[in-house]
mmCIF file of C-alpha atoms and ligand atoms in Angstrom:
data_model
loop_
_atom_site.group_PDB
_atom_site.id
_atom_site.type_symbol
_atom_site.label_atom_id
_atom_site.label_comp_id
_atom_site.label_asym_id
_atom_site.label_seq_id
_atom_site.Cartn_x
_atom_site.Cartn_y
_atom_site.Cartn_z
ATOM 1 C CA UNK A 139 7.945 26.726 8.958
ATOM 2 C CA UNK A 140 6.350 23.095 8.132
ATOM 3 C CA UNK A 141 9.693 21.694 7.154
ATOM 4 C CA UNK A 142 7.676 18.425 6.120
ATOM 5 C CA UNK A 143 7.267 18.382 2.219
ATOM 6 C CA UNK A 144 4.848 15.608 1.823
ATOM 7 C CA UNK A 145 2.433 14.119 4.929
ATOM 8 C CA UNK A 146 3.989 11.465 6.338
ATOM 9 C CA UNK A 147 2.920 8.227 7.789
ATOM 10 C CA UNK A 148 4.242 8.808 10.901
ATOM 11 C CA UNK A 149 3.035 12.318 10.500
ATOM 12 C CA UNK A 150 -0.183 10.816 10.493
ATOM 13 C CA UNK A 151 0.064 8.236 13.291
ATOM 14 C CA UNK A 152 1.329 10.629 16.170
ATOM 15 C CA UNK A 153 -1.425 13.034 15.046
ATOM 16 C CA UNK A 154 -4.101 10.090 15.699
ATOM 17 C CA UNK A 155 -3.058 8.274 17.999
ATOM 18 C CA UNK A 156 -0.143 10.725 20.002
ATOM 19 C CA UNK A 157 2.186 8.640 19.330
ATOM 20 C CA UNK A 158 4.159 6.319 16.729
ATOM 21 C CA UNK A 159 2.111 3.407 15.563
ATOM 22 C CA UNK A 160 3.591 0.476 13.947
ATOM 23 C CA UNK A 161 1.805 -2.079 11.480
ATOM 24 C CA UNK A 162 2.836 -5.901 12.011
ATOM 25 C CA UNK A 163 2.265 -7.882 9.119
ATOM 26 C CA UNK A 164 -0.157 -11.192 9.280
ATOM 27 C CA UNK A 165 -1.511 -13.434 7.100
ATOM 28 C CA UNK A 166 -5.128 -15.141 7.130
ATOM 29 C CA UNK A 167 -4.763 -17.834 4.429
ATOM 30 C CA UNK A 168 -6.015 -15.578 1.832
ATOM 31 C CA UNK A 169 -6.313 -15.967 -1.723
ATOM 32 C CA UNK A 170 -7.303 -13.883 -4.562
ATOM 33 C CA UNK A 171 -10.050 -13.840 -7.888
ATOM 34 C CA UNK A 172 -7.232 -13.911 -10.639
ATOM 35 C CA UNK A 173 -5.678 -16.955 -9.059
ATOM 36 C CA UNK A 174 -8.881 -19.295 -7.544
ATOM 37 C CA UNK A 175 -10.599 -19.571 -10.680
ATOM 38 C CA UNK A 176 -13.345 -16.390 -10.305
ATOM 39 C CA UNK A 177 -11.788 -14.433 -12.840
ATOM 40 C CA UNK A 178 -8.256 -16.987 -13.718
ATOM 41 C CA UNK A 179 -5.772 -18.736 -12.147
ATOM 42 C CA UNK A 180 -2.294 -17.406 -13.165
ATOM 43 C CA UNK A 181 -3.081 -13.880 -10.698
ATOM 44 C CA UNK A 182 -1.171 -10.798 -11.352
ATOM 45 C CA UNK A 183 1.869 -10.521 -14.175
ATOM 46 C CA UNK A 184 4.025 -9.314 -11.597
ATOM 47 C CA UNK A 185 2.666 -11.025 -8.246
ATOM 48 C CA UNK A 186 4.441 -13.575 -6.656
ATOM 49 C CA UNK A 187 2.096 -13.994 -3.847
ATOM 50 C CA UNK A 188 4.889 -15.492 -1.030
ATOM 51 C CA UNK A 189 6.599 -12.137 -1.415
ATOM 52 C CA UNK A 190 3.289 -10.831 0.853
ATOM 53 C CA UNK A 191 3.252 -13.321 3.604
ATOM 54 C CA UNK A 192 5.487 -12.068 6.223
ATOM 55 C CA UNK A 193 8.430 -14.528 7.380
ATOM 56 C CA UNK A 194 7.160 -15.896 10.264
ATOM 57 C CA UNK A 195 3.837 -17.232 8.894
ATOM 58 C CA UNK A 196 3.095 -20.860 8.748
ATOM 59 C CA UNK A 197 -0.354 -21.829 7.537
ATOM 60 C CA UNK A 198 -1.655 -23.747 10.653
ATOM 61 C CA UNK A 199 -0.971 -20.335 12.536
ATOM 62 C CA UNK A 200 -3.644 -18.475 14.220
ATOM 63 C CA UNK A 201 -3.655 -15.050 14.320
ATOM 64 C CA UNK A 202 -2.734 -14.654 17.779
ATOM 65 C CA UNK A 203 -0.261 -16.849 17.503
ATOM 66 C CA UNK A 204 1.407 -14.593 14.526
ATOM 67 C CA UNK A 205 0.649 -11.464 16.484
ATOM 68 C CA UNK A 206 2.661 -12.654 19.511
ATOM 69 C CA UNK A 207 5.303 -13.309 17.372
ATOM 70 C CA UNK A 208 5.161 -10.473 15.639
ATOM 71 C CA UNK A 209 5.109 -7.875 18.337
ATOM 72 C CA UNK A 210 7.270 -9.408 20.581
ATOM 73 C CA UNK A 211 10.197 -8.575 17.867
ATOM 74 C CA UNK A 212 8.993 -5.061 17.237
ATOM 75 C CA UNK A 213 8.052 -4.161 21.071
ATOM 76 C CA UNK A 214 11.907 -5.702 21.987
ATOM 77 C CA UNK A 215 13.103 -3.005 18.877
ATOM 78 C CA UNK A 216 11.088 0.067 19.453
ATOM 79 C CA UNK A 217 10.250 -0.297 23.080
ATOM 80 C CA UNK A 218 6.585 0.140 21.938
ATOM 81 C CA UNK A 219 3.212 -1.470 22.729
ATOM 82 C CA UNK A 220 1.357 0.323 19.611
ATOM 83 C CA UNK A 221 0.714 -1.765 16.916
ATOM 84 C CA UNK A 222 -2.015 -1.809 14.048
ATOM 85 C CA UNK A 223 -2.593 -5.407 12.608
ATOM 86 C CA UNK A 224 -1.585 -5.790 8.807
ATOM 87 C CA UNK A 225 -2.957 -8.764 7.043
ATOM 88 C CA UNK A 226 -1.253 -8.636 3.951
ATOM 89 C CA UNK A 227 -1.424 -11.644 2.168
ATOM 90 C CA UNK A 228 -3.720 -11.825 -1.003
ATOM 91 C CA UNK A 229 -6.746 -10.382 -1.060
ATOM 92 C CA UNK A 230 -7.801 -9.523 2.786
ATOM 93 C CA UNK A 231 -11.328 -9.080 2.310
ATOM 94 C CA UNK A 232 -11.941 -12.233 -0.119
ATOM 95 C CA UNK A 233 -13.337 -14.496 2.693
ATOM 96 C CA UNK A 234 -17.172 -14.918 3.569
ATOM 97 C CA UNK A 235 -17.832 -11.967 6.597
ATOM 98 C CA UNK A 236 -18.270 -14.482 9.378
ATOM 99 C CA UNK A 237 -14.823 -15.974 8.680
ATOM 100 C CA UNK A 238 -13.614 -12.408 8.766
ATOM 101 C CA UNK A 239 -14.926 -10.914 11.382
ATOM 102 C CA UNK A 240 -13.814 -14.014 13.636
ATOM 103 C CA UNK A 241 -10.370 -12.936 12.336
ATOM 104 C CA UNK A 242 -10.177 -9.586 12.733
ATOM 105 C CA UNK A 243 -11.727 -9.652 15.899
ATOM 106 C CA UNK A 244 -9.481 -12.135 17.296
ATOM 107 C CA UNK A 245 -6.693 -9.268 15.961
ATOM 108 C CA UNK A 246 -8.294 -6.861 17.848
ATOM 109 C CA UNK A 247 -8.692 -8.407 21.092
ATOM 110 C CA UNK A 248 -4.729 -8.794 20.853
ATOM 111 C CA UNK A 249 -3.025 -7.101 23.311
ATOM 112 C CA UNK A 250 -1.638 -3.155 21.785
ATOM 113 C CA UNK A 251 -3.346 -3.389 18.733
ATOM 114 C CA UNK A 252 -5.205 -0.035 17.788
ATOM 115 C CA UNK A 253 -6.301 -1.117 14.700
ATOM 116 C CA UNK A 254 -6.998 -2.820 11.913
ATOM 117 C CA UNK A 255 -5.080 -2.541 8.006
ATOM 118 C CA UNK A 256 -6.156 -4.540 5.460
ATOM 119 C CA UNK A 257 -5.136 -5.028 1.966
ATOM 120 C CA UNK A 258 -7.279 -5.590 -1.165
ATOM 121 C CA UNK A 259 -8.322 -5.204 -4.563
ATOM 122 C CA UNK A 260 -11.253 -2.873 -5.497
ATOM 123 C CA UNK A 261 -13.442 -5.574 -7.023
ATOM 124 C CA UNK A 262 -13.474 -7.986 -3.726
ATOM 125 C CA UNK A 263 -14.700 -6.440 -0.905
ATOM 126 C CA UNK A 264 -18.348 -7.647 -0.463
ATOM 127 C CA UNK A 265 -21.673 -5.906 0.298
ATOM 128 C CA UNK A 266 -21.928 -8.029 3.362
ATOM 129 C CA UNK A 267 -18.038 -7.015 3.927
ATOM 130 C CA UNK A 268 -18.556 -3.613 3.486
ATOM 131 C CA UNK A 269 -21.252 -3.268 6.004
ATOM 132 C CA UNK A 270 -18.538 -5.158 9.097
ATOM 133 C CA UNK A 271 -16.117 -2.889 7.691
ATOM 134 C CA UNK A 272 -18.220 0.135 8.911
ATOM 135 C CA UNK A 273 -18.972 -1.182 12.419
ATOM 136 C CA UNK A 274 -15.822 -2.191 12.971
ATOM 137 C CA UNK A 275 -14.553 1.621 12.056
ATOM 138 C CA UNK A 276 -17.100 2.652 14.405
ATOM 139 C CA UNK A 277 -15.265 0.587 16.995
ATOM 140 C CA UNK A 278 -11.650 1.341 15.835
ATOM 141 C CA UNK A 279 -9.385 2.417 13.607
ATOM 142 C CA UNK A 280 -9.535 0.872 9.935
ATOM 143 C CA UNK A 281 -7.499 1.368 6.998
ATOM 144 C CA UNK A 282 -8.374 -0.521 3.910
ATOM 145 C CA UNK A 283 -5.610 -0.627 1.061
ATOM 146 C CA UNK A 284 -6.956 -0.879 -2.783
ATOM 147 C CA UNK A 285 -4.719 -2.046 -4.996
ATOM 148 C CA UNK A 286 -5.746 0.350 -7.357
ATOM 149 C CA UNK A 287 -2.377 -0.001 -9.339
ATOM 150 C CA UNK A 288 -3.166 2.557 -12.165
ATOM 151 C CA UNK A 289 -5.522 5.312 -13.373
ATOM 152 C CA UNK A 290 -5.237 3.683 -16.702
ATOM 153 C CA UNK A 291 -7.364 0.463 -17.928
ATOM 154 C CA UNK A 292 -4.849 -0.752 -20.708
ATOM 155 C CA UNK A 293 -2.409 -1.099 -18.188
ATOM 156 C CA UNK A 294 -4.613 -2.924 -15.756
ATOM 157 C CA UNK A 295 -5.776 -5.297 -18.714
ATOM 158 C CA UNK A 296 -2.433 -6.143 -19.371
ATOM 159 C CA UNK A 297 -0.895 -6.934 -15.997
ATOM 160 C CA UNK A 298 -3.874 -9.076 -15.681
ATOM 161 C CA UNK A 299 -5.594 -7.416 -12.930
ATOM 162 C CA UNK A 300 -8.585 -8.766 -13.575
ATOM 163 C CA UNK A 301 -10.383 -5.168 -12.360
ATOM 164 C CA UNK A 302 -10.890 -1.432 -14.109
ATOM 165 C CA UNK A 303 -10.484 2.272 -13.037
ATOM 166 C CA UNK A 304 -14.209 2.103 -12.815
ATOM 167 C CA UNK A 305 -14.375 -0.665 -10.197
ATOM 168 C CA UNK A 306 -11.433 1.467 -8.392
ATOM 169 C CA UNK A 307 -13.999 4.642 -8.573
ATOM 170 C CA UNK A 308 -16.459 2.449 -7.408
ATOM 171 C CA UNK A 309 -15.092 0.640 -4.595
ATOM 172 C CA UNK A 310 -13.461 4.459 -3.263
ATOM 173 C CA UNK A 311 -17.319 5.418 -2.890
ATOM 174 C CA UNK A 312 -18.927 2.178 -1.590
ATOM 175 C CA UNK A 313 -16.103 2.487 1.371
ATOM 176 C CA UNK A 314 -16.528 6.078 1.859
ATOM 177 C CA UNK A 315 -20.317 6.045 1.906
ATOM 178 C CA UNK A 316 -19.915 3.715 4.607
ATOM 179 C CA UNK A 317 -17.523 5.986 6.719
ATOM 180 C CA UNK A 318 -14.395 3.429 5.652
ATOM 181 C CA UNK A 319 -11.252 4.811 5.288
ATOM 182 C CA UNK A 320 -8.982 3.996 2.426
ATOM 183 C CA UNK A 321 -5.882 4.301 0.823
ATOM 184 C CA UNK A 322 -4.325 3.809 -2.601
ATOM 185 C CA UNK A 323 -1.749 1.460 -3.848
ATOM 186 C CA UNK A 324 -0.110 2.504 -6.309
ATOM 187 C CA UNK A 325 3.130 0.850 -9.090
ATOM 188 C CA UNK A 326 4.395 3.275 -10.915
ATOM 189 C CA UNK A 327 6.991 2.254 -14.039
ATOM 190 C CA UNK A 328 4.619 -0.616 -15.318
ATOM 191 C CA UNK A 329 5.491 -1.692 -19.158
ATOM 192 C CA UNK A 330 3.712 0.330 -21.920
ATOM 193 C CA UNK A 331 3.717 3.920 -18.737
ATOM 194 C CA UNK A 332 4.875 7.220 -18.864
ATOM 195 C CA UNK A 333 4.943 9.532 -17.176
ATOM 196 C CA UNK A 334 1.526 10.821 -18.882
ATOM 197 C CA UNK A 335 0.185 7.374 -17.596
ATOM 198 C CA UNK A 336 1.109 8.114 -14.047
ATOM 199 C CA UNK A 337 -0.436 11.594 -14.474
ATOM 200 C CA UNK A 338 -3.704 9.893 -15.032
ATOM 201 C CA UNK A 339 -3.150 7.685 -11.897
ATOM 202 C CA UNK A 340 -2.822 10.695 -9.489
ATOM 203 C CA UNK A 341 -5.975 12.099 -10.559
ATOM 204 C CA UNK A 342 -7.935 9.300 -9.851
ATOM 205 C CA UNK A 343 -6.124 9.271 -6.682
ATOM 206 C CA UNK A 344 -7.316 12.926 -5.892
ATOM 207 C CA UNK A 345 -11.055 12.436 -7.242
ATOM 208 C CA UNK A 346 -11.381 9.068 -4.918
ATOM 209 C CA UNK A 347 -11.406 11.064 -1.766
ATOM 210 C CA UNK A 348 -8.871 8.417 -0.300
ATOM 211 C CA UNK A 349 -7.036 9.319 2.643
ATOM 212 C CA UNK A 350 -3.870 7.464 1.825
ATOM 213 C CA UNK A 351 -1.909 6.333 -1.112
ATOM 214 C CA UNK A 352 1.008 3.882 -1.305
ATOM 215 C CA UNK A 353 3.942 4.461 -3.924
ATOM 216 C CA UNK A 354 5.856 1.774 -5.364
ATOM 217 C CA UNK A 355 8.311 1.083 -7.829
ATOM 218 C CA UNK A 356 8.189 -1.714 -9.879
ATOM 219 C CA UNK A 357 9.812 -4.848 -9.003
ATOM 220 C CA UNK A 358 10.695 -7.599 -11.302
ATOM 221 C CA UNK A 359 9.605 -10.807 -8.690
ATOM 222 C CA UNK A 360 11.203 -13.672 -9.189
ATOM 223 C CA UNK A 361 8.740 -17.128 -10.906
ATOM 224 C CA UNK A 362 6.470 -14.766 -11.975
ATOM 225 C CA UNK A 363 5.262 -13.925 -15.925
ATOM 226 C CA UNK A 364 6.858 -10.305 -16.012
ATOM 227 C CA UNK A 365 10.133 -12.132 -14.936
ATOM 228 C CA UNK A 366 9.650 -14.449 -17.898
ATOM 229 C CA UNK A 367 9.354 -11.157 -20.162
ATOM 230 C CA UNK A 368 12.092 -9.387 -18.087
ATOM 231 C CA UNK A 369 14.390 -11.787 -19.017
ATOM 232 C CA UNK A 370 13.419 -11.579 -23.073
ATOM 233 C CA UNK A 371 14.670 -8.537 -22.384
ATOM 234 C CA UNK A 372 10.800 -7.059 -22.861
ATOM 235 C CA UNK A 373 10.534 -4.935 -19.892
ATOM 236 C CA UNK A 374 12.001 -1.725 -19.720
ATOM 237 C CA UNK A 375 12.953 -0.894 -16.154
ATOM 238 C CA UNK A 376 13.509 2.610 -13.767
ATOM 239 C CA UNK A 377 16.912 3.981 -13.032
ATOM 240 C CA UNK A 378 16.479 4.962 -9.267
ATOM 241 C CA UNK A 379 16.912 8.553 -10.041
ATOM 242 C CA UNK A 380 14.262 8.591 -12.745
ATOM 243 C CA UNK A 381 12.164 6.348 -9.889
ATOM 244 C CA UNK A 382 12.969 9.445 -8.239
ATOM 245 C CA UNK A 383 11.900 12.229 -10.239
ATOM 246 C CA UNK A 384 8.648 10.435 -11.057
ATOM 247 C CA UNK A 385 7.465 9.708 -7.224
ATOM 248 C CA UNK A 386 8.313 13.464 -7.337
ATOM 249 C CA UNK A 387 5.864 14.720 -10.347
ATOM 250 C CA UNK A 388 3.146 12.401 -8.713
ATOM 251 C CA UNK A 389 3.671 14.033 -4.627
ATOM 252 C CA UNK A 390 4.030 17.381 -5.741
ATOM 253 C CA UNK A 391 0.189 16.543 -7.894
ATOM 254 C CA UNK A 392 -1.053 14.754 -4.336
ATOM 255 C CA UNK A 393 -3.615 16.927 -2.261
ATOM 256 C CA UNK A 394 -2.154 17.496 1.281
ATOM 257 C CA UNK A 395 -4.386 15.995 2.796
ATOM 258 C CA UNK A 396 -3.860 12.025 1.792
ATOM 259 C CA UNK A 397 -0.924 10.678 3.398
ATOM 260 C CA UNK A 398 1.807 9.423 2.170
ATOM 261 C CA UNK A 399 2.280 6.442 3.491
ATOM 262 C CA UNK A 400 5.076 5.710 1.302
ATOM 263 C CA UNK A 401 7.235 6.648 -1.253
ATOM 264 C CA UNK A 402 8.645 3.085 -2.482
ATOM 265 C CA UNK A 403 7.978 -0.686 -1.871
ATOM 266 C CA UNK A 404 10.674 -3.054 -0.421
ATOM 267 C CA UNK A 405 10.709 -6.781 -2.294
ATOM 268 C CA UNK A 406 12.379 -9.146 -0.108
ATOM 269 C CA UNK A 407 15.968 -9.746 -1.567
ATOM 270 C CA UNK A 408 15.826 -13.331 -1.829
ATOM 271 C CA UNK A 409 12.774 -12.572 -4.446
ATOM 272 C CA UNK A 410 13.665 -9.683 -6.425
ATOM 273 C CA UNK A 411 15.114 -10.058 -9.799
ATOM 274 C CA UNK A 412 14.992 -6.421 -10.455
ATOM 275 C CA UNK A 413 16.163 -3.357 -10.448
ATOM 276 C CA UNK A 414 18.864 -4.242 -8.161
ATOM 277 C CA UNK A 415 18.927 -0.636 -6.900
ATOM 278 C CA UNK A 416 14.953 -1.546 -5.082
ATOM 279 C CA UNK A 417 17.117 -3.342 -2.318
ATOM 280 C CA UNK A 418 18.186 -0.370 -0.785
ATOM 281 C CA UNK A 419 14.647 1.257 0.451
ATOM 282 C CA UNK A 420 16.551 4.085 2.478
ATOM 283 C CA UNK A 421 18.259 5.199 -0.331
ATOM 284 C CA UNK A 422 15.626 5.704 -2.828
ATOM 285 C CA UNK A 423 13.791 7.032 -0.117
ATOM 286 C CA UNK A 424 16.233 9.741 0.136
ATOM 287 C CA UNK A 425 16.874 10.159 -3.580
ATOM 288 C CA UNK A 426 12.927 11.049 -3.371
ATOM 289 C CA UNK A 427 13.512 13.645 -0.705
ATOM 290 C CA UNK A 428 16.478 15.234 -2.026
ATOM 291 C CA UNK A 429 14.258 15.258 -5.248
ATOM 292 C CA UNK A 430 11.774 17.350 -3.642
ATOM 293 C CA UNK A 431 14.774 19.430 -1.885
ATOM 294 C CA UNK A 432 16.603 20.124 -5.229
ATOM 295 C CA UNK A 433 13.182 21.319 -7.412
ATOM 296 C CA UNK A 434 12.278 23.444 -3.842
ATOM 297 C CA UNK A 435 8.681 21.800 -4.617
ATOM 298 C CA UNK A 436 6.424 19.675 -1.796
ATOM 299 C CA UNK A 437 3.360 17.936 -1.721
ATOM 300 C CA UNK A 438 0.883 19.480 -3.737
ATOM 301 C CA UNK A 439 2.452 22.649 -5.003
ATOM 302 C CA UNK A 440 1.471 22.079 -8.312
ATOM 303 C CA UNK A 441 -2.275 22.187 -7.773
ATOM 304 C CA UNK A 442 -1.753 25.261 -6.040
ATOM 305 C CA UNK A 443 -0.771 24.299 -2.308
ATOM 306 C CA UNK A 444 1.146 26.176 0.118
ATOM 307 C CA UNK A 445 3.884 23.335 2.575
ATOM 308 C CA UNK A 446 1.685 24.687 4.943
ATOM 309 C CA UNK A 447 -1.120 22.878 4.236
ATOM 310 C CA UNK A 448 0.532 19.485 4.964
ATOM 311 C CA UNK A 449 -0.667 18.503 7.613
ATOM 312 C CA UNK A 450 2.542 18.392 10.333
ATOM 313 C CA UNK A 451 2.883 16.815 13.891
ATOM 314 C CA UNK A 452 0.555 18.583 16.432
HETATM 315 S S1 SF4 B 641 -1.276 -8.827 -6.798
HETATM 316 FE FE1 SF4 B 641 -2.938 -9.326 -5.411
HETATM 317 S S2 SF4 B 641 -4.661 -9.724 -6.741
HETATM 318 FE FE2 SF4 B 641 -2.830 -9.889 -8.030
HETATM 319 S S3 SF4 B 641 -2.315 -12.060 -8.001
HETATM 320 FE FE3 SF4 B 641 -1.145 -11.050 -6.394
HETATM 321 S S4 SF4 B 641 -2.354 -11.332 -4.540
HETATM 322 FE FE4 SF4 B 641 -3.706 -11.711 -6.305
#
């Protein structure tokens, strides 16, 4: 019996490339629409945008020099040369595509990399973007991140996303047309959401035709505005077991086939204001299994899937 109850990451990885895969975070002196002046300057409500470069990075870094730091401390840890690079800082694909593709080639040619993951928003990934983006995942293996956030536009208007739902629908089907694969980030508990809101989110999710989606709680980041309202005690915040029971409602509404990849963020202590209980990713990770132990439930069950259907390790 598929003892897996949702499709897994790793699930994933060994299936595609036969064996554990692991994503080392770089940075390519990024920035994003809401903070260079395209669309404002003061970026997300809850975005502290140093929480996203990874420790290591300095900005007169090139990206091999990142990578070799990088993978030196995961291949020393997990006695692994399999690595797909992750540039996670800002907005990944918010460059002009002849800076880019210098950058992600030079990722490429790096020794053990398989791949390529990228993080953006919906609204900033260029015609002329989109079109590298498909020869590249003719070449290799390419996983581009929306920051999608939420199915719900009042929510995205006032976290100051800058984007809509419809340029999250859009973007899905620009990438896919193109042969891009994609995956969903997703915040669930933002101010003013139920669990109605989040309801909405996982639907888009399922009509996108995304392969992936990203859960995350939200985190209270330190020198940013929803700290400011946190601390006016105008932001209403998770316990970990209703954290829990949510991630739940939203896997068990997840088709099978879009993995995982997973079930709650990780804010680096020295940043996170709150909920204190986010510092402890294992255990809310296992609060959201035992979740899906205790109701007996997996995902997609409630749209009428069997656990067999998620996809397990060949
Ligand atoms: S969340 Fe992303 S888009 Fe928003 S301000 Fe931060 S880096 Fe920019």
């Amino acid at each position: 019996m598929n003892k897996n109850r949702y499709y897994s990451l790793n699930a994933f990885f060994r299936n595609t490339f036969g064996n554990k895969v692991y994503k080392v975070s770089i940075a390519g002196g990024f920035t994003c629409p809401t903070r260079d002046g395209s669309l404002g300057t003061e970026g997300c409500v809850f975005c502290n945008p140093i929480g996203s470069e990874p420790k290591h990075y300095k900005p007169e870094m090139t990206v091999t020099e990142q990578l070799e730091l990088a993978t030196e401390y995961v291949r020393e840890r997990h006695e692994t040369d399999h690595f797909l690079a992750y540039f996670q800082d800002y907005t990944t694909t918010y460059k002009d595509v002849g800076s880019l593709e210098k950058m992600y080639r030079e990722a490429l040619d790096f020794p053990g990399i398989r791949g390529l993951s990228l993080c953006t928003r919906p609204d900033s990934i260029s015609e002329d973007v989109m079109d590298l983006l498909k020869d590249l995942s003719r070449e290799t293996f390419v996983w581009v991140e929306l920051g999608i956030q939420s199915g719900c536009d009042v929510t995205l208007l006032r976290m100051n996303r800058g984007h809509t739902v419809y340029d999250s629908e859009k973007a899905f089907e620009k990438l896919h047309s193109r042969g891009i694969r994609t995956a969903a980030h997703v915040i669930l508990g933002f101010p003013g959401e139920s669990r109605k809101e989040a309801m909405t989110t996982v639907e888009l999710v399922n009509k996108s035709g995304t392969a992936g989606v990203k859960l995350q709680n939200l985190h209270i980041i330190k020198d940013t505005r929803l700290a400011e309202l946190y601390n006016k005690g105008k932001v209403n915040l998770m316990r970990r077991s209703e954290y829990a029971e949510l991630a739940t409602d939203f896997i068990e509404r997840t088709k099978p086939d879009i993995v995982i990849q997973r079930v709650t963020g990780e804010a680096p202590p020295r940043m996170l204001v709150a909920p204190e209980w986010a510092i402890n990713k294992l255990a809310v990770m296992n609060r959201v299994k035992r979740e899906l132990m205790y109701r007996d439930t997996w995902q997609g069950k409630h749209l009428g899937y069997a656990m067999e259907d998620i996809p397990s390790i060949q």
